[in-house]
C-alpha positions as a Markdown table, in Angstrom:
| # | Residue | x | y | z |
|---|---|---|---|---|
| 1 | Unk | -44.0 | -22.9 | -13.8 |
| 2 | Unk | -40.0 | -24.0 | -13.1 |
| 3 | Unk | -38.4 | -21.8 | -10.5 |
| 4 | Unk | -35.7 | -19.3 | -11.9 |
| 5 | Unk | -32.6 | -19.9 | -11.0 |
| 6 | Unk | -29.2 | -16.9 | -10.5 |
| 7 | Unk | -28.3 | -17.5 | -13.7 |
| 8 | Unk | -31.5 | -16.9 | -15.5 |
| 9 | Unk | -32.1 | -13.7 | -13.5 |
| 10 | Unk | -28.6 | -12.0 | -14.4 |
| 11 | Unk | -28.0 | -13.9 | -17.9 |
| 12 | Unk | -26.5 | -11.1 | -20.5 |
| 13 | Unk | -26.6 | -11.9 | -24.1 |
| 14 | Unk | -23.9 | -10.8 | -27.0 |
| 15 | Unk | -25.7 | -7.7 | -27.5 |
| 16 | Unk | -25.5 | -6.7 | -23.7 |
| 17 | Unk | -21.5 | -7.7 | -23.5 |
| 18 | Unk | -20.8 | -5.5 | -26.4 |
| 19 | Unk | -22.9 | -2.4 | -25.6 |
| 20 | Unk | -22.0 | -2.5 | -22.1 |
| 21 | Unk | -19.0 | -4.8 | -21.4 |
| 22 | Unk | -18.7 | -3.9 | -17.1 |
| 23 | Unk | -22.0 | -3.8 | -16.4 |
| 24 | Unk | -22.6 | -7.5 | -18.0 |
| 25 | Unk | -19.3 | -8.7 | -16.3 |
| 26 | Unk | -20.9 | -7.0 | -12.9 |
| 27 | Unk | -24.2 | -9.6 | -13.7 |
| 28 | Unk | -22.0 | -12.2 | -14.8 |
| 29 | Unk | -20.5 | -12.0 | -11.5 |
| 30 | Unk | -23.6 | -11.7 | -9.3 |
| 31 | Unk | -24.8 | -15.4 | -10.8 |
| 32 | Unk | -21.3 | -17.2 | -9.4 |
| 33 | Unk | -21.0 | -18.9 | -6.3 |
| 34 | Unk | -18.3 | -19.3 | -4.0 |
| 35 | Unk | -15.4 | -21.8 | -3.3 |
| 36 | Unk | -17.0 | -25.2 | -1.6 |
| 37 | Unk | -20.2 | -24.9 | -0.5 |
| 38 | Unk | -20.7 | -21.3 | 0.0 |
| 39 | Unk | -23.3 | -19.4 | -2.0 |
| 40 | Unk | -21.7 | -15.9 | -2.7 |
| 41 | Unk | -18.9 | -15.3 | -3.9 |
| 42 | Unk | -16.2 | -14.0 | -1.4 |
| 43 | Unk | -15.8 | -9.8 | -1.5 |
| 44 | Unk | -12.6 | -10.1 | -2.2 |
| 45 | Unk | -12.6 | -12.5 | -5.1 |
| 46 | Unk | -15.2 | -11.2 | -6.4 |
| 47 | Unk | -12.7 | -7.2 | -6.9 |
| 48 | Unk | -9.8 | -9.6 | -8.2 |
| 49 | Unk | -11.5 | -10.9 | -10.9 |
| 50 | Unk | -13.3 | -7.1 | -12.0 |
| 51 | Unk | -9.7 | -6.0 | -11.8 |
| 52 | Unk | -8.5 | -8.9 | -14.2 |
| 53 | Unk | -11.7 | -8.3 | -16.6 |
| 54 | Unk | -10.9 | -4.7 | -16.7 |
| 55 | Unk | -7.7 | -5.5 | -18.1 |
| 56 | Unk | -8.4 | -7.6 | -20.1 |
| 57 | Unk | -11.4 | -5.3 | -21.6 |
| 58 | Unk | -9.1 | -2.1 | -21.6 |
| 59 | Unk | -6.6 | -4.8 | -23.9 |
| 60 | Unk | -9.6 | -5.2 | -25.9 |
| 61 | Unk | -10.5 | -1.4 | -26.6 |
| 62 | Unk | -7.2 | -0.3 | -27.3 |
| 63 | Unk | -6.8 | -2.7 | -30.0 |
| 64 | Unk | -10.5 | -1.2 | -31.1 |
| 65 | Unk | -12.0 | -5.2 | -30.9 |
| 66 | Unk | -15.5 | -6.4 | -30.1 |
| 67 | Unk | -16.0 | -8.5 | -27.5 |
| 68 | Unk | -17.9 | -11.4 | -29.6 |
| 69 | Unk | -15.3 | -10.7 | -32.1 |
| 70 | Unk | -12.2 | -11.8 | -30.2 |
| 71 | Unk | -10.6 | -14.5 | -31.9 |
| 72 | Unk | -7.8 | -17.4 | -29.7 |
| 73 | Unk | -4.6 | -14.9 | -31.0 |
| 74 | Unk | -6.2 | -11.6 | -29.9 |
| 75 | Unk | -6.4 | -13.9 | -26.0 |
| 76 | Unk | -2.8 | -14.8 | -26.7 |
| 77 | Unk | -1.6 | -11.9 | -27.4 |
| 78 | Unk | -3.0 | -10.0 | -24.2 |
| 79 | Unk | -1.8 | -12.9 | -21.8 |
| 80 | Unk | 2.0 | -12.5 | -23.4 |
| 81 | Unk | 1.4 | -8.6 | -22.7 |
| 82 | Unk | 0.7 | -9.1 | -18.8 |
| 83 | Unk | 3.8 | -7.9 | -16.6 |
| 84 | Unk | 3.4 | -11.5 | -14.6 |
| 85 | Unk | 6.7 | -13.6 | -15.1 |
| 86 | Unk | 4.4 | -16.4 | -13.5 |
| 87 | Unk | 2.5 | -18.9 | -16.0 |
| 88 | Unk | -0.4 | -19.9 | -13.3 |
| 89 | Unk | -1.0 | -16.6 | -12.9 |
| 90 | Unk | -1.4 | -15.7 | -16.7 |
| 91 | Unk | -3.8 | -19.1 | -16.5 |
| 92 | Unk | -6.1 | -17.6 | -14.2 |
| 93 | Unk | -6.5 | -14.6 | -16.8 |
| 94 | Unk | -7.1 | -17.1 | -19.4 |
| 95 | Unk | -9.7 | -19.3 | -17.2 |
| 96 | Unk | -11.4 | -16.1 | -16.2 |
| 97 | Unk | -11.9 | -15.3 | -20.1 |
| 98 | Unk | -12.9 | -19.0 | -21.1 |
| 99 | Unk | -15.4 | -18.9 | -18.6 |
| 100 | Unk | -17.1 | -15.8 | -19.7 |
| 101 | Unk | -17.3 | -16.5 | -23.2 |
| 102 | Unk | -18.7 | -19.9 | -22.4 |
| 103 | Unk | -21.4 | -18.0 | -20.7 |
| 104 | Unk | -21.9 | -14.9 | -23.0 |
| 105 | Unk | -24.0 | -17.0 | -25.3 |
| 106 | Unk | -26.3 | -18.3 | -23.0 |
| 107 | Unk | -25.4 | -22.1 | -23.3 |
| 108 | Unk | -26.2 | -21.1 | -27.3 |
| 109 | Unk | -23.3 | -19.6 | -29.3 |
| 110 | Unk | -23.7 | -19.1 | -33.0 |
| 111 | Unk | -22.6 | -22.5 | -35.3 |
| 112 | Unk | -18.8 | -22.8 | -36.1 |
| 113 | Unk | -18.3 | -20.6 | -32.5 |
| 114 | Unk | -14.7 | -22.0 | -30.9 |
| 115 | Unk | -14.1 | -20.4 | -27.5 |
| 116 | Unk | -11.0 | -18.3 | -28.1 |
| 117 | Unk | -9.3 | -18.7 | -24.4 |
| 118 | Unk | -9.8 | -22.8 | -25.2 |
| 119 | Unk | -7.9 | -22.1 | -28.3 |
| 120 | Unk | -5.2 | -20.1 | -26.8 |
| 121 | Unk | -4.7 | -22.8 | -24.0 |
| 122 | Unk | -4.6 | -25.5 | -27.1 |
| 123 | Unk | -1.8 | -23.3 | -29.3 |
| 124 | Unk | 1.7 | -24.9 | -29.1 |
| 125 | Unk | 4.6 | -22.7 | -28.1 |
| 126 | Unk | 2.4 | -19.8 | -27.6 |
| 127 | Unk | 4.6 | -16.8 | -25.8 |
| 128 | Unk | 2.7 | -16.3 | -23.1 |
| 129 | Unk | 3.6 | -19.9 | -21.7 |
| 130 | Unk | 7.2 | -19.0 | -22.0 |
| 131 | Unk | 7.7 | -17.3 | -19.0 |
| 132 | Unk | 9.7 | -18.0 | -15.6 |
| 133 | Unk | 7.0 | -19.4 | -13.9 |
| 134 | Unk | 7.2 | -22.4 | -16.4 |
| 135 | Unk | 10.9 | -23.6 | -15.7 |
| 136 | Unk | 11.8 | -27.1 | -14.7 |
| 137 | Unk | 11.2 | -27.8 | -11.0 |
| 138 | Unk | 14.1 | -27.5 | -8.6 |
| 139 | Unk | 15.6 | -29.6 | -5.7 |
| 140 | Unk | 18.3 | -29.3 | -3.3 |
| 141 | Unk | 21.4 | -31.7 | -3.2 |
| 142 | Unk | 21.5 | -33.7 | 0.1 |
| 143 | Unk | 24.7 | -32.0 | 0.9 |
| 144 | Unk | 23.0 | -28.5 | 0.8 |
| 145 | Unk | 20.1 | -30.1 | 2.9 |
| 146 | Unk | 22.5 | -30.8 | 5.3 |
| 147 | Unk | 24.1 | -27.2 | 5.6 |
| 148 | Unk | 20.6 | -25.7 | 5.6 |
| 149 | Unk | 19.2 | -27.7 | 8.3 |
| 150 | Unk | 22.1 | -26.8 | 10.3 |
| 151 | Unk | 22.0 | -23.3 | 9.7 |
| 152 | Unk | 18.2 | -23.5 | 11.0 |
| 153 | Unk | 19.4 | -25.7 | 13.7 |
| 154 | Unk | 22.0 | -23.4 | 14.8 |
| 155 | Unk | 21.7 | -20.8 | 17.9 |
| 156 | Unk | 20.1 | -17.7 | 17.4 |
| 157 | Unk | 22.7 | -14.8 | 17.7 |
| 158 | Unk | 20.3 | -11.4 | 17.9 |
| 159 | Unk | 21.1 | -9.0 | 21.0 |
| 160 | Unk | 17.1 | -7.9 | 21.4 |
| 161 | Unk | 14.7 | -10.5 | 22.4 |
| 162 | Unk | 12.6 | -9.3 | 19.8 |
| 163 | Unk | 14.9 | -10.4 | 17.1 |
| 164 | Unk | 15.6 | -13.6 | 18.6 |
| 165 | Unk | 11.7 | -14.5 | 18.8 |
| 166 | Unk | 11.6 | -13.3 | 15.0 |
| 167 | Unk | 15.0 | -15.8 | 14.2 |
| 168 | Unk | 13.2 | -18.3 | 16.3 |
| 169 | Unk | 9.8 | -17.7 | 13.8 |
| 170 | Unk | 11.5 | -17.5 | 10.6 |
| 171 | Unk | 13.8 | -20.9 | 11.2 |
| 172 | Unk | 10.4 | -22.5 | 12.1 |
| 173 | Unk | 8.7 | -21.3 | 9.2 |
| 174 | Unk | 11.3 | -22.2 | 6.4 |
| 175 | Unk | 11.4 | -26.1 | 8.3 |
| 176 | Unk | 8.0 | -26.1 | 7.6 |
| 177 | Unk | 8.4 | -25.7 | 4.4 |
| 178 | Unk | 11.7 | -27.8 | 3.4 |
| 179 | Unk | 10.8 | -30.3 | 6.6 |
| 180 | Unk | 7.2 | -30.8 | 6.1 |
| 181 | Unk | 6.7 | -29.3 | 2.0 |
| 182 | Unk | 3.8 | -26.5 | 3.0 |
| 183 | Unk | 3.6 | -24.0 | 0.7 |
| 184 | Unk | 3.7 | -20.6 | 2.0 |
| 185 | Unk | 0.1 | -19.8 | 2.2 |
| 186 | Unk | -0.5 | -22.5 | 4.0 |
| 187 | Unk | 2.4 | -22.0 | 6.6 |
| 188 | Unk | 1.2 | -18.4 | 7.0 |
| 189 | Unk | -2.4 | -19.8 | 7.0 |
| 190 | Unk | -1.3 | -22.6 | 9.6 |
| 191 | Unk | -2.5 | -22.0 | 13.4 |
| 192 | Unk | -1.7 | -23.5 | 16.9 |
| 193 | Unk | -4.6 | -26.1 | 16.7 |
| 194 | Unk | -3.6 | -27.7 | 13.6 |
| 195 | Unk | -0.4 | -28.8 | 14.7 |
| 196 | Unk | 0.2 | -32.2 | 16.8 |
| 197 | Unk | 3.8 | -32.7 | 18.4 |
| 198 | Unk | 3.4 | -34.7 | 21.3 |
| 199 | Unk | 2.8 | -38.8 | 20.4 |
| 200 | Unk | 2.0 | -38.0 | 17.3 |
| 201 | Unk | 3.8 | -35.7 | 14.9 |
| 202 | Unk | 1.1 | -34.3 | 12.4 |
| 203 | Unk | 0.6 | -31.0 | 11.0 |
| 204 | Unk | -3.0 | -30.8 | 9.4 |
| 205 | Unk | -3.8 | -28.3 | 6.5 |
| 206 | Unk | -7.2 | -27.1 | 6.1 |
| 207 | Unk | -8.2 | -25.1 | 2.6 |
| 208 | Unk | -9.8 | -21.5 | 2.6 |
| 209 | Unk | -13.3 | -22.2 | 1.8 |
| 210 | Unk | -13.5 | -26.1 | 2.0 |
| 211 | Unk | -14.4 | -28.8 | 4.4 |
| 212 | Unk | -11.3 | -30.6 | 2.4 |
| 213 | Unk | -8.0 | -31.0 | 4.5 |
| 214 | Unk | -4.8 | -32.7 | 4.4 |
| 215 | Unk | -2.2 | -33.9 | 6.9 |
| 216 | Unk | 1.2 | -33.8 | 6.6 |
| 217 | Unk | 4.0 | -35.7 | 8.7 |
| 218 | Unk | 6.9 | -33.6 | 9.3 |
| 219 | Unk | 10.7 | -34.8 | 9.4 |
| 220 | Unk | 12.3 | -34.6 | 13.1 |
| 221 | Unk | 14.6 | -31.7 | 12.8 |
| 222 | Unk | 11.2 | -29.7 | 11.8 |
| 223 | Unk | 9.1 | -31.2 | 14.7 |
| 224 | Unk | 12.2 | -30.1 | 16.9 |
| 225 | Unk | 12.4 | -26.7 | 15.3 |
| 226 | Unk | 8.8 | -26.4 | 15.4 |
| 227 | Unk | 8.5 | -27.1 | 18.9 |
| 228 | Unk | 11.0 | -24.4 | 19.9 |
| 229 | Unk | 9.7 | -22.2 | 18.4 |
| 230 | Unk | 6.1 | -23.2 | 20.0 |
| 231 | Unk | 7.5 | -22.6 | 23.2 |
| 232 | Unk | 9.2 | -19.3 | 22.0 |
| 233 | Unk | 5.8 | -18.2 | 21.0 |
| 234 | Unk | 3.5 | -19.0 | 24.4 |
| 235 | Unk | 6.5 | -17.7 | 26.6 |
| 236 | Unk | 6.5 | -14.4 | 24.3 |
| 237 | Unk | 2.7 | -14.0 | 25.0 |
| 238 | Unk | 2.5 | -13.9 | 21.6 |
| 239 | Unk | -1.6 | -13.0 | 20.8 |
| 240 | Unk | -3.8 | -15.0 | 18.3 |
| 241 | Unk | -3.8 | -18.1 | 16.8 |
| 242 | Unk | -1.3 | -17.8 | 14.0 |
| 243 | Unk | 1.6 | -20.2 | 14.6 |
| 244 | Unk | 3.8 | -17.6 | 12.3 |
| 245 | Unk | 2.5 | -13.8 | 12.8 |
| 246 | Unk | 3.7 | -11.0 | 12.1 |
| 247 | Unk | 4.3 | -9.8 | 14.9 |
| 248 | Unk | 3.3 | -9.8 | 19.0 |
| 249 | Unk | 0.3 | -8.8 | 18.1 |
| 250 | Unk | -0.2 | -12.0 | 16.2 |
| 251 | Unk | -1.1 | -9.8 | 12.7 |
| 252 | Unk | -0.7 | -12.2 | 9.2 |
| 253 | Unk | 2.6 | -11.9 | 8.1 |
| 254 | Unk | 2.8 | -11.0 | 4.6 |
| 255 | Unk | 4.4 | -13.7 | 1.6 |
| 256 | Unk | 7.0 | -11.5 | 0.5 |
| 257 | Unk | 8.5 | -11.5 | 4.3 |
| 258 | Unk | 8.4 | -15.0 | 4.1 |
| 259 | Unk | 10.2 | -15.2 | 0.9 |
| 260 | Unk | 12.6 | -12.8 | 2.0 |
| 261 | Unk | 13.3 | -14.6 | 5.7 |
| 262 | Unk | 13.9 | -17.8 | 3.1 |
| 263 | Unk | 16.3 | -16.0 | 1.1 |
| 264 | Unk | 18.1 | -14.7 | 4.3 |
| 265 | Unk | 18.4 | -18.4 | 5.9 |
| 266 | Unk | 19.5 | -19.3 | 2.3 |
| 267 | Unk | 22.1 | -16.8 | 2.2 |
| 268 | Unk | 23.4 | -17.7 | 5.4 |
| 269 | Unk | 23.6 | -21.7 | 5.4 |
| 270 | Unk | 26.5 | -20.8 | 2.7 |
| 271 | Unk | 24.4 | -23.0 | 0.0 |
| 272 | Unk | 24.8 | -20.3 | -2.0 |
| 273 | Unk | 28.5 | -21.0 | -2.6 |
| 274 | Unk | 28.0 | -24.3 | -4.1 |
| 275 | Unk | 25.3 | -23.8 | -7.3 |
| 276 | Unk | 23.2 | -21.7 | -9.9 |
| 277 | Unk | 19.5 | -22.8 | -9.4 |
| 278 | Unk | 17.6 | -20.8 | -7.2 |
| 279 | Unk | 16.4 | -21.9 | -3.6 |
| 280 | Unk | 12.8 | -20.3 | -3.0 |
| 281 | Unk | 9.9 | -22.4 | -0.5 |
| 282 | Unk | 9.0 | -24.0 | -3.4 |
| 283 | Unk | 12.2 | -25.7 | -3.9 |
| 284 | Unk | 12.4 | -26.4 | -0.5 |
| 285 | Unk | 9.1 | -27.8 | -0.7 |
| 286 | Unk | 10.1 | -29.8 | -3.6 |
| 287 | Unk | 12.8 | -30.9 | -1.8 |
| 288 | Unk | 10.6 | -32.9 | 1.0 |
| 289 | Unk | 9.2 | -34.6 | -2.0 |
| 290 | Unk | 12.3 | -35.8 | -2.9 |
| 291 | Unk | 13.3 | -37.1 | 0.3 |
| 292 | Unk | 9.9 | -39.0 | 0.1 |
| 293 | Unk | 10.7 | -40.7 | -3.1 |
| 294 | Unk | 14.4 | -41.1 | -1.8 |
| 295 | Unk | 12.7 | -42.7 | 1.1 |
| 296 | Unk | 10.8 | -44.9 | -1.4 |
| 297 | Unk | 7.2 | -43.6 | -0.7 |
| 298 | Unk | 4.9 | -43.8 | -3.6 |
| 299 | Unk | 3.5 | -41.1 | -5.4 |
| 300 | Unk | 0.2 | -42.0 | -3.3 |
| 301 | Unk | 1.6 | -41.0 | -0.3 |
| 302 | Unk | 3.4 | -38.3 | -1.7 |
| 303 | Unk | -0.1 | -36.9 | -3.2 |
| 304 | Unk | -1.5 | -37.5 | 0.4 |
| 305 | Unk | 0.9 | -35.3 | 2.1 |
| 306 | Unk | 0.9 | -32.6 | -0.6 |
| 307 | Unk | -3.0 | -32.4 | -1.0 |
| 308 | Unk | -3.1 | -33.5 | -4.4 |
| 309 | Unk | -6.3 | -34.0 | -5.7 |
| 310 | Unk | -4.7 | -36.4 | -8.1 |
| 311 | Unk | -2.0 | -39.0 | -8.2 |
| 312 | Unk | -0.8 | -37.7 | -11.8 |
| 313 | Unk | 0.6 | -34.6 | -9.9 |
| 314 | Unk | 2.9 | -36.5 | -7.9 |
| 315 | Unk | 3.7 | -38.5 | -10.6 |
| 316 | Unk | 4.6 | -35.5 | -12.5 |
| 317 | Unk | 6.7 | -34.4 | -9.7 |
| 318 | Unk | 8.5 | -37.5 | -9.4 |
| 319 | Unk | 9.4 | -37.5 | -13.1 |
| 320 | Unk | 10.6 | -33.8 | -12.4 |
| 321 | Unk | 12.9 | -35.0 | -9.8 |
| 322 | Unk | 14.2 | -37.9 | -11.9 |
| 323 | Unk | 15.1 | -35.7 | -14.9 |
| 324 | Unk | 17.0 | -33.7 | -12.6 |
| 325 | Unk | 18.5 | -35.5 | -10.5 |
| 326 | Unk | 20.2 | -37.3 | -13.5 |
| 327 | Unk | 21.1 | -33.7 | -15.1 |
| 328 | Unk | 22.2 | -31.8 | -11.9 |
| 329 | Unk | 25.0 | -34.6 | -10.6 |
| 330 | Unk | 27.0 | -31.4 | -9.9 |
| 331 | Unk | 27.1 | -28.8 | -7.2 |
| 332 | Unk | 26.2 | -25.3 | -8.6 |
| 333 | Unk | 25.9 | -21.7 | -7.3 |
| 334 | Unk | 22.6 | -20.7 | -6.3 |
| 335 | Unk | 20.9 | -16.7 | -7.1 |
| 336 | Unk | 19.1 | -16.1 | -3.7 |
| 337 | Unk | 16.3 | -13.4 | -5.1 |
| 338 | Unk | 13.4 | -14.1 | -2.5 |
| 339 | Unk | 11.1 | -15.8 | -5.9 |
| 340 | Unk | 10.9 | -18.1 | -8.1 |
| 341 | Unk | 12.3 | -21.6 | -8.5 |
């Protein structure tokens, strides 16, 4: 007799999903594993994704619909209705949904059955893909490269030592991302050990979950800045192993002070005279992409130092960086707001 597996144990059929939508998703839930190679899902994922599929159910019983019922529009229309101005967030709604009604069925759905999150993915200018999130990628001219860099290059003016070692931090952090492209989770992510500045100048970037790295080799004003603020941070006493804490105590700094400390430095370098386009970390980060391609690196190399798990994204990128570098000729004023592109 074949061993059960997780999934046969906590399988629901149709009939279960519709009479008792939570509890099904709560056995649904039980049967996934982890990121990598662990088992369980993680605690936390695992109360992110009840909180999405309790939005999305509470969508479905205002609009008085039954779960094997819901047809690709009903999807669409719940993903335009979210408050998030972010497309890739919306997407992790709509993968979420695709995945359980792949598996409300049991591997057997009825004939003519069309998964309705597929669908909604598949529909051409569907609203919820309008959204901010989606815009053209960003990139910064070299001439407000150059003021920025010297405005993170500059001396640090604060009267308490405590905000110089927090100017110190943030110039480090936003180098990191316009000198070496990390994204912020994986500068706030980042700690002492991954980070070689001696005869070799690496930073190496380790995923959540997975025995997958990358490495990435930063640009000498950011190994300079980096290493200041290095020293800053041992001389400080500065506890744990975070290279950019929030605090002495070494607690994780949260995103939104990193996008704010971003928009600060922004502000200040005086780029913000010059164009319209805004200037978060991620067009920073697409800007060391740029100076890659400028640099005549491949898209290979460029996939390397960015983690791509494919060459198409860099690709993509470098496409994204032709189209506007040939439509932005011009300096324009830049809106600051500590998000977006």
């Amino acid at each position: 007799m074949p061993m059960s597996t997780n999934t046969d144990l906590f399988a629901a059929g149709p009939a279960e999903w519709e009479a008792h939508p939570d509890a099904a998703f709560d056995t649904w839930l039980t049967a996934q594993a982890g990121r990598g190679q662990s088992v369980r899902m993680r605690a936390s994922s695992a109360e992110m994704y009840r909180a999405q599929w309790r939005k999305f159910l509470a969508y479905v019983q205002s609009h008085h619909l039954v779960l094997t019922r819901v047809q690709d529009h009903h999807v669409s229309d719940f993903l335009a209705s979210l408050d998030s101005e972010n497309r890739s967030q919306r997407e992790r709604y709509r993968k979420l949904i695709e995945r359980v009604f792949a598996d409300m069925h049991g591997g057997k759905p009825p004939r003519g059955f069309c998964n309705p999150a597929v669908a909604a993915m598949n529909e051409r200018g569907a609203a919820w893909k309008a959204v901010s999130g989606n815009r053209p990628m960003t990139f910064l001219h070299q001439a407000e490269r150059a003021k920025l860099i010297a405005c993170l290059r500059s001396p640090v003016t604060g009267d308490e030592p405590t905000e110089c070692w927090r100017q110190l931090r943030d110039r480090a952090m936003v180098a990191s991302f316009l000198g070496a492209g990390l994204k912020v989770a994986e500068a706030l992510r980042l700690t002492v050990n991954c980070i070689a500045l001696e005869n070799v100048h690496w930073i190496n970037i380790k995923r959540p979950d997975s025995q997958f790295s990358h490495r990435t080799s930063p640009a000498p004003y950011a190994i300079d800045l980096l290493r200041r603020w290095l020293t800053e941070r041992e001389r400080s006493g500065c506890l744990g192993e975070l290279v950019f804490p929030a605090d002495l105590e070494g607690r994780p700094m949260h995103s939104v002070t990193a996008l704010r400390a971003t928009a600060a430095l922004v502000l200040e370098s005086g780029i913000s005279d010059d164009r319209f386009e805004r200037a978060s970390p991620q067009t920073l980060r697409n800007t060391f992409a740029a100076e890659m391609f400028e640099a005549g690196e491949s898209t290979k190399s460029v996939a390397d130092s960015f983690g791509f798990a494919v060459i198409l994204t860099a690709e993509r990128m470098k496409a994204s960086w032709q189209r506007w570098r040939s439509e932005h000729g011009a300096s324009r004023r830049v809106d600051c707001a500590p998000n977006g592109r």
